[in-house]
Structure formats: structure tokens, C-alpha cells
Amino acid sequence: MNIEHIRSFCGDKYTISHIYVDGKYFCDAIEDKDRGLTSDMTEAQIRNIKVYAQTAIPYGKYNVTIDIVSPKMSQKAVYNPIRAKLPRLLNVKGFDGILVHIGTTEKSSAGCIIVGKNTIKGRVTDSNKTFFALYALMQKARAKNESIIWNITKKK
């Protein structure tokens, strides 16, 4: 499964992206501010630029797992149907525990990716529905032993 995450708007506090699953538009996302980090930077370079809980993760390609329980999200009943096993991007330099999850603004993010529909400036809506639809696709990919790759790029 290939997920293309194309950042299309970079504001002062948040970033809006379009998400494509296997080449087909699926949803939008909101993240923290894009500070121009890339996966080919060193850990030290990233940590020098990063502002904790206010920085989008580096551009790059990441493997995704849906097999790890999020201790923080396990406290939220909305994730009970999936036993708090949220999609987690692996090996993100300078960041720990980067998840794809439900929310509305960059304040819900702390570096994570919030999926939904960008119908209101600076927000996403329909996040619950969007998240669980994306999660179902990821489960199907895993059931077929497909890897899940999340590729973050910038609109050209």
C-alpha cells in the first residue's frame, strides 16, 4: 500500500496536505508547521530546527505499522474498536511515536498526522470517519502481507 502525503499549504502554525492511497485521492491532513525538515538531514540538524510539539515531521518515505498499542491513545474510548493500535510511522529522525490519528487542528497533532477533510480554514472535519476508513484499508493491506509506505512530499 502506497500513501502519498503531499503538503499543499504551509501556514504560520499549521500545514495542510492531500493524502492519496495507491494513486487515488483519499482525504486531507493537518499537521504542525512545516519547518523544511528532510529525512536526509542528520538527527542533530533536525533537533536544532525542531520546535517540540509544533513541527511537522521531515519530508521522506516511512514504513508504517498498525501493530503497536499507543499508551496515550489507549485512554481514549474512540480507539477501543482497534485496541489503540494506531498507524505509526517508523524511524522518523528526531521524532518519537509519530501516529496517524483523529483530531481537528494542529493542536491535536504534536508532530502526528491528523486525517480528515479540510472544509474549514485551519481545520479538518470528519476526522473519525476518515481515520477509520483509512485504518480499514491498512488492515486489508496487512491481511494481504503488503507493506504500508507513507511518502511525504511537497506540492510541485
JSON list of C-alpha atoms in Angstrom, two decimals:
[
{"chain": "A", "resi": 1, "resn": "MET", "atom": "CA", "xyz": [0.00, 0.00, 0.00]},
{"chain": "A", "resi": 2, "resn": "ASN", "atom": "CA", "xyz": [1.44, 3.35, -1.02]},
{"chain": "A", "resi": 3, "resn": "ILE", "atom": "CA", "xyz": [0.28, 6.52, 0.68]},
{"chain": "A", "resi": 4, "resn": "GLU", "atom": "CA", "xyz": [1.33, 9.79, -0.92]},
{"chain": "A", "resi": 5, "resn": "HIS", "atom": "CA", "xyz": [1.15, 12.68, 1.53]},
{"chain": "A", "resi": 6, "resn": "ILE", "atom": "CA", "xyz": [1.52, 15.91, -0.43]},
{"chain": "A", "resi": 7, "resn": "ARG", "atom": "CA", "xyz": [1.85, 19.09, 1.61]},
{"chain": "A", "resi": 8, "resn": "SER", "atom": "CA", "xyz": [-0.07, 21.78, -0.22]},
{"chain": "A", "resi": 9, "resn": "PHE", "atom": "CA", "xyz": [-0.34, 24.71, 2.22]},
{"chain": "A", "resi": 10, "resn": "CYS", "atom": "CA", "xyz": [2.20, 25.73, 4.82]},
{"chain": "A", "resi": 11, "resn": "GLY", "atom": "CA", "xyz": [0.93, 28.37, 7.24]},
{"chain": "A", "resi": 12, "resn": "ASP", "atom": "CA", "xyz": [2.48, 30.05, 10.27]},
{"chain": "A", "resi": 13, "resn": "LYS", "atom": "CA", "xyz": [1.21, 27.38, 12.68]},
{"chain": "A", "resi": 14, "resn": "TYR", "atom": "CA", "xyz": [-0.13, 24.51, 10.60]},
{"chain": "A", "resi": 15, "resn": "THR", "atom": "CA", "xyz": [0.28, 22.56, 7.36]},
{"chain": "A", "resi": 16, "resn": "ILE", "atom": "CA", "xyz": [-2.49, 21.17, 5.14]},
{"chain": "A", "resi": 17, "resn": "SER", "atom": "CA", "xyz": [-1.86, 18.13, 2.94]},
{"chain": "A", "resi": 18, "resn": "HIS", "atom": "CA", "xyz": [-3.67, 15.89, 0.49]},
{"chain": "A", "resi": 19, "resn": "ILE", "atom": "CA", "xyz": [-3.48, 12.14, 1.05]},
{"chain": "A", "resi": 20, "resn": "TYR", "atom": "CA", "xyz": [-3.58, 9.66, -1.85]},
{"chain": "A", "resi": 21, "resn": "VAL", "atom": "CA", "xyz": [-3.87, 5.91, -1.37]},
{"chain": "A", "resi": 22, "resn": "ASP", "atom": "CA", "xyz": [-2.40, 3.88, -4.23]},
{"chain": "A", "resi": 23, "resn": "GLY", "atom": "CA", "xyz": [-2.69, 6.92, -6.52]},
{"chain": "A", "resi": 24, "resn": "LYS", "atom": "CA", "xyz": [-6.28, 7.88, -5.66]},
{"chain": "A", "resi": 25, "resn": "TYR", "atom": "CA", "xyz": [-7.20, 10.94, -3.57]},
{"chain": "A", "resi": 26, "resn": "PHE", "atom": "CA", "xyz": [-8.44, 9.77, -0.17]},
{"chain": "A", "resi": 27, "resn": "CYS", "atom": "CA", "xyz": [-8.50, 12.69, 2.28]},
{"chain": "A", "resi": 28, "resn": "ASP", "atom": "CA", "xyz": [-6.72, 15.72, 3.69]},
{"chain": "A", "resi": 29, "resn": "ALA", "atom": "CA", "xyz": [-4.50, 16.08, 6.72]},
{"chain": "A", "resi": 30, "resn": "ILE", "atom": "CA", "xyz": [-3.43, 18.77, 9.14]},
{"chain": "A", "resi": 31, "resn": "GLU", "atom": "CA", "xyz": [-0.05, 18.82, 10.85]},
{"chain": "A", "resi": 32, "resn": "ASP", "atom": "CA", "xyz": [2.13, 21.20, 12.77]},
{"chain": "A", "resi": 33, "resn": "LYS", "atom": "CA", "xyz": [4.20, 23.85, 10.99]},
{"chain": "A", "resi": 34, "resn": "ASP", "atom": "CA", "xyz": [6.44, 22.64, 8.16]},
{"chain": "A", "resi": 35, "resn": "ARG", "atom": "CA", "xyz": [9.94, 23.81, 9.06]},
{"chain": "A", "resi": 36, "resn": "GLY", "atom": "CA", "xyz": [11.56, 22.29, 5.96]},
{"chain": "A", "resi": 37, "resn": "LEU", "atom": "CA", "xyz": [12.97, 19.18, 7.65]},
{"chain": "A", "resi": 38, "resn": "THR", "atom": "CA", "xyz": [14.02, 16.31, 5.38]},
{"chain": "A", "resi": 39, "resn": "SER", "atom": "CA", "xyz": [14.84, 12.69, 6.13]},
{"chain": "A", "resi": 40, "resn": "ASP", "atom": "CA", "xyz": [18.36, 13.12, 4.74]},
{"chain": "A", "resi": 41, "resn": "MET", "atom": "CA", "xyz": [19.24, 15.66, 7.46]},
{"chain": "A", "resi": 42, "resn": "THR", "atom": "CA", "xyz": [21.17, 14.45, 10.49]},
{"chain": "A", "resi": 43, "resn": "GLU", "atom": "CA", "xyz": [19.42, 13.91, 13.80]},
{"chain": "A", "resi": 44, "resn": "ALA", "atom": "CA", "xyz": [21.35, 16.90, 15.19]},
{"chain": "A", "resi": 45, "resn": "GLN", "atom": "CA", "xyz": [20.25, 19.17, 12.32]},
{"chain": "A", "resi": 46, "resn": "ILE", "atom": "CA", "xyz": [16.62, 18.16, 12.85]},
{"chain": "A", "resi": 47, "resn": "ARG", "atom": "CA", "xyz": [16.72, 18.68, 16.60]},
{"chain": "A", "resi": 48, "resn": "ASN", "atom": "CA", "xyz": [18.33, 22.10, 16.08]},
{"chain": "A", "resi": 49, "resn": "ILE", "atom": "CA", "xyz": [15.38, 23.28, 13.93]},
{"chain": "A", "resi": 50, "resn": "LYS", "atom": "CA", "xyz": [12.52, 21.34, 15.53]},
{"chain": "A", "resi": 51, "resn": "VAL", "atom": "CA", "xyz": [10.19, 23.05, 17.99]},
{"chain": "A", "resi": 52, "resn": "TYR", "atom": "CA", "xyz": [8.72, 20.36, 20.24]},
{"chain": "A", "resi": 53, "resn": "ALA", "atom": "CA", "xyz": [5.02, 19.63, 19.50]},
{"chain": "A", "resi": 54, "resn": "GLN", "atom": "CA", "xyz": [4.98, 22.42, 16.90]},
{"chain": "A", "resi": 55, "resn": "THR", "atom": "CA", "xyz": [6.86, 20.89, 13.98]},
{"chain": "A", "resi": 56, "resn": "ALA", "atom": "CA", "xyz": [5.75, 18.65, 11.12]},
{"chain": "A", "resi": 57, "resn": "ILE", "atom": "CA", "xyz": [7.87, 15.55, 10.59]},
{"chain": "A", "resi": 58, "resn": "PRO", "atom": "CA", "xyz": [10.58, 15.52, 7.91]},
{"chain": "A", "resi": 59, "resn": "TYR", "atom": "CA", "xyz": [9.81, 15.00, 4.24]},
{"chain": "A", "resi": 60, "resn": "GLY", "atom": "CA", "xyz": [10.63, 11.43, 3.33]},
{"chain": "A", "resi": 61, "resn": "LYS", "atom": "CA", "xyz": [9.42, 7.87, 2.98]},
{"chain": "A", "resi": 62, "resn": "TYR", "atom": "CA", "xyz": [8.41, 5.86, 6.05]},
{"chain": "A", "resi": 63, "resn": "ASN", "atom": "CA", "xyz": [7.25, 2.33, 6.76]},
{"chain": "A", "resi": 64, "resn": "VAL", "atom": "CA", "xyz": [4.02, 2.16, 8.74]},
{"chain": "A", "resi": 65, "resn": "THR", "atom": "CA", "xyz": [2.93, -0.40, 11.31]},
{"chain": "A", "resi": 66, "resn": "ILE", "atom": "CA", "xyz": [-0.50, -0.90, 12.82]},
{"chain": "A", "resi": 67, "resn": "ASP", "atom": "CA", "xyz": [0.73, -3.42, 15.40]},
{"chain": "A", "resi": 68, "resn": "ILE", "atom": "CA", "xyz": [1.83, -1.21, 18.30]},
{"chain": "A", "resi": 69, "resn": "VAL", "atom": "CA", "xyz": [-0.54, -0.05, 21.04]},
{"chain": "A", "resi": 70, "resn": "SER", "atom": "CA", "xyz": [-0.37, 3.68, 21.77]},
{"chain": "A", "resi": 71, "resn": "PRO", "atom": "CA", "xyz": [-0.38, 4.10, 25.56]},
{"chain": "A", "resi": 72, "resn": "LYS", "atom": "CA", "xyz": [-1.64, 7.69, 25.25]},
{"chain": "A", "resi": 73, "resn": "MET", "atom": "CA", "xyz": [-4.42, 6.87, 22.79]},
{"chain": "A", "resi": 74, "resn": "SER", "atom": "CA", "xyz": [-5.47, 3.75, 24.69]},
{"chain": "A", "resi": 75, "resn": "GLN", "atom": "CA", "xyz": [-7.01, 6.17, 27.21]},
{"chain": "A", "resi": 76, "resn": "LYS", "atom": "CA", "xyz": [-9.49, 7.35, 24.55]},
{"chain": "A", "resi": 77, "resn": "ALA", "atom": "CA", "xyz": [-12.60, 5.22, 24.09]},
{"chain": "A", "resi": 78, "resn": "VAL", "atom": "CA", "xyz": [-12.89, 6.13, 20.40]},
{"chain": "A", "resi": 79, "resn": "TYR", "atom": "CA", "xyz": [-9.91, 3.83, 19.72]},
{"chain": "A", "resi": 80, "resn": "ASN", "atom": "CA", "xyz": [-11.34, 0.82, 21.60]},
{"chain": "A", "resi": 81, "resn": "PRO", "atom": "CA", "xyz": [-12.51, -0.92, 18.37]},
{"chain": "A", "resi": 82, "resn": "ILE", "atom": "CA", "xyz": [-8.89, -1.13, 17.20]},
{"chain": "A", "resi": 83, "resn": "ARG", "atom": "CA", "xyz": [-7.44, -1.71, 20.69]},
{"chain": "A", "resi": 84, "resn": "ALA", "atom": "CA", "xyz": [-5.49, 1.57, 20.35]},
{"chain": "A", "resi": 85, "resn": "LYS", "atom": "CA", "xyz": [-3.23, 0.10, 17.64]},
{"chain": "A", "resi": 86, "resn": "LEU", "atom": "CA", "xyz": [-2.92, 3.29, 15.62]},
{"chain": "A", "resi": 87, "resn": "PRO", "atom": "CA", "xyz": [-0.86, 3.64, 12.45]},
{"chain": "A", "resi": 88, "resn": "ARG", "atom": "CA", "xyz": [2.69, 4.56, 13.46]},
{"chain": "A", "resi": 89, "resn": "LEU", "atom": "CA", "xyz": [5.37, 5.89, 11.11]},
{"chain": "A", "resi": 90, "resn": "LEU", "atom": "CA", "xyz": [8.65, 4.16, 11.84]},
{"chain": "A", "resi": 91, "resn": "ASN", "atom": "CA", "xyz": [12.17, 5.57, 12.08]},
{"chain": "A", "resi": 92, "resn": "VAL", "atom": "CA", "xyz": [11.29, 9.27, 11.85]},
{"chain": "A", "resi": 93, "resn": "LYS", "atom": "CA", "xyz": [14.55, 11.06, 12.66]},
{"chain": "A", "resi": 94, "resn": "GLY", "atom": "CA", "xyz": [14.26, 13.44, 15.60]},
{"chain": "A", "resi": 95, "resn": "PHE", "atom": "CA", "xyz": [10.71, 12.30, 16.47]},
{"chain": "A", "resi": 96, "resn": "ASP", "atom": "CA", "xyz": [9.20, 9.52, 18.58]},
{"chain": "A", "resi": 97, "resn": "GLY", "atom": "CA", "xyz": [5.79, 7.88, 18.34]},
{"chain": "A", "resi": 98, "resn": "ILE", "atom": "CA", "xyz": [4.50, 9.57, 15.18]},
{"chain": "A", "resi": 99, "resn": "LEU", "atom": "CA", "xyz": [0.92, 8.42, 14.72]},
{"chain": "A", "resi": 100, "resn": "VAL", "atom": "CA", "xyz": [-1.91, 8.95, 12.27]},
{"chain": "A", "resi": 101, "resn": "HIS", "atom": "CA", "xyz": [-4.98, 9.78, 14.34]},
{"chain": "A", "resi": 102, "resn": "ILE", "atom": "CA", "xyz": [-8.20, 11.70, 14.91]},
{"chain": "A", "resi": 103, "resn": "GLY", "atom": "CA", "xyz": [-8.28, 15.42, 15.64]},
{"chain": "A", "resi": 104, "resn": "THR", "atom": "CA", "xyz": [-9.30, 18.81, 14.29]},
{"chain": "A", "resi": 105, "resn": "THR", "atom": "CA", "xyz": [-6.35, 21.24, 14.31]},
{"chain": "A", "resi": 106, "resn": "GLU", "atom": "CA", "xyz": [-2.58, 21.27, 14.61]},
{"chain": "A", "resi": 107, "resn": "LYS", "atom": "CA", "xyz": [-3.09, 21.49, 18.36]},
{"chain": "A", "resi": 108, "resn": "SER", "atom": "CA", "xyz": [-4.25, 17.86, 18.19]},
{"chain": "A", "resi": 109, "resn": "SER", "atom": "CA", "xyz": [-1.02, 16.92, 16.45]},
{"chain": "A", "resi": 110, "resn": "ALA", "atom": "CA", "xyz": [2.21, 17.28, 18.50]},
{"chain": "A", "resi": 111, "resn": "GLY", "atom": "CA", "xyz": [4.02, 16.09, 15.36]},
{"chain": "A", "resi": 112, "resn": "CYS", "atom": "CA", "xyz": [1.44, 13.47, 14.39]},
{"chain": "A", "resi": 113, "resn": "ILE", "atom": "CA", "xyz": [-0.74, 13.41, 11.27]},
{"chain": "A", "resi": 114, "resn": "ILE", "atom": "CA", "xyz": [-4.43, 14.25, 11.70]},
{"chain": "A", "resi": 115, "resn": "VAL", "atom": "CA", "xyz": [-6.63, 12.98, 8.86]},
{"chain": "A", "resi": 116, "resn": "GLY", "atom": "CA", "xyz": [-9.99, 14.35, 7.75]},
{"chain": "A", "resi": 117, "resn": "LYS", "atom": "CA", "xyz": [-11.48, 16.78, 5.25]},
{"chain": "A", "resi": 118, "resn": "ASN", "atom": "CA", "xyz": [-10.12, 20.32, 5.02]},
{"chain": "A", "resi": 119, "resn": "THR", "atom": "CA", "xyz": [-13.52, 22.05, 4.77]},
{"chain": "A", "resi": 120, "resn": "ILE", "atom": "CA", "xyz": [-12.77, 24.85, 7.25]},
{"chain": "A", "resi": 121, "resn": "LYS", "atom": "CA", "xyz": [-9.65, 27.03, 7.15]},
{"chain": "A", "resi": 122, "resn": "GLY", "atom": "CA", "xyz": [-7.05, 25.72, 9.61]},
{"chain": "A", "resi": 123, "resn": "ARG", "atom": "CA", "xyz": [-9.03, 22.58, 10.50]},
{"chain": "A", "resi": 124, "resn": "VAL", "atom": "CA", "xyz": [-10.09, 19.17, 9.32]},
{"chain": "A", "resi": 125, "resn": "THR", "atom": "CA", "xyz": [-13.60, 17.79, 9.75]},
{"chain": "A", "resi": 126, "resn": "ASP", "atom": "CA", "xyz": [-14.98, 14.23, 9.59]},
{"chain": "A", "resi": 127, "resn": "SER", "atom": "CA", "xyz": [-11.79, 13.01, 11.22]},
{"chain": "A", "resi": 128, "resn": "ASN", "atom": "CA", "xyz": [-13.34, 9.98, 12.99]},
{"chain": "A", "resi": 129, "resn": "LYS", "atom": "CA", "xyz": [-14.97, 8.66, 9.83]},
{"chain": "A", "resi": 130, "resn": "THR", "atom": "CA", "xyz": [-11.87, 9.37, 7.72]},
{"chain": "A", "resi": 131, "resn": "PHE", "atom": "CA", "xyz": [-9.48, 7.78, 10.20]},
{"chain": "A", "resi": 132, "resn": "PHE", "atom": "CA", "xyz": [-11.44, 4.53, 10.47]},
{"chain": "A", "resi": 133, "resn": "ALA", "atom": "CA", "xyz": [-11.87, 4.30, 6.67]},
{"chain": "A", "resi": 134, "resn": "LEU", "atom": "CA", "xyz": [-8.11, 4.70, 6.22]},
{"chain": "A", "resi": 135, "resn": "TYR", "atom": "CA", "xyz": [-7.43, 2.21, 9.00]},
{"chain": "A", "resi": 136, "resn": "ALA", "atom": "CA", "xyz": [-9.70, -0.36, 7.31]},
{"chain": "A", "resi": 137, "resn": "LEU", "atom": "CA", "xyz": [-7.65, -0.02, 4.12]},
{"chain": "A", "resi": 138, "resn": "MET", "atom": "CA", "xyz": [-4.46, -0.51, 6.10]},
{"chain": "A", "resi": 139, "resn": "GLN", "atom": "CA", "xyz": [-5.87, -3.63, 7.76]},
{"chain": "A", "resi": 140, "resn": "LYS", "atom": "CA", "xyz": [-6.74, -5.05, 4.33]},
{"chain": "A", "resi": 141, "resn": "ALA", "atom": "CA", "xyz": [-3.20, -4.36, 3.11]},
{"chain": "A", "resi": 142, "resn": "ARG", "atom": "CA", "xyz": [-1.73, -6.07, 6.19]},
{"chain": "A", "resi": 143, "resn": "ALA", "atom": "CA", "xyz": [-4.05, -9.07, 5.72]},
{"chain": "A", "resi": 144, "resn": "LYS", "atom": "CA", "xyz": [-2.51, -9.48, 2.24]},
{"chain": "A", "resi": 145, "resn": "ASN", "atom": "CA", "xyz": [1.02, -9.12, 3.73]},
{"chain": "A", "resi": 146, "resn": "GLU", "atom": "CA", "xyz": [1.51, -5.82, 1.90]},
{"chain": "A", "resi": 147, "resn": "SER", "atom": "CA", "xyz": [3.86, -3.26, 3.37]},
{"chain": "A", "resi": 148, "resn": "ILE", "atom": "CA", "xyz": [2.45, 0.20, 4.04]},
{"chain": "A", "resi": 149, "resn": "ILE", "atom": "CA", "xyz": [4.66, 3.04, 2.83]},
{"chain": "A", "resi": 150, "resn": "TRP", "atom": "CA", "xyz": [3.90, 6.69, 3.74]},
{"chain": "A", "resi": 151, "resn": "ASN", "atom": "CA", "xyz": [5.70, 9.16, 1.47]},
{"chain": "A", "resi": 152, "resn": "ILE", "atom": "CA", "xyz": [5.67, 12.85, 2.43]},
{"chain": "A", "resi": 153, "resn": "THR", "atom": "CA", "xyz": [6.43, 15.35, -0.34]},
{"chain": "A", "resi": 154, "resn": "LYS", "atom": "CA", "xyz": [5.69, 18.96, -1.21]},
{"chain": "A", "resi": 155, "resn": "LYS", "atom": "CA", "xyz": [3.25, 20.19, -3.84]},
{"chain": "A", "resi": 156, "resn": "LYS", "atom": "CA", "xyz": [5.20, 20.95, -7.00]}
]
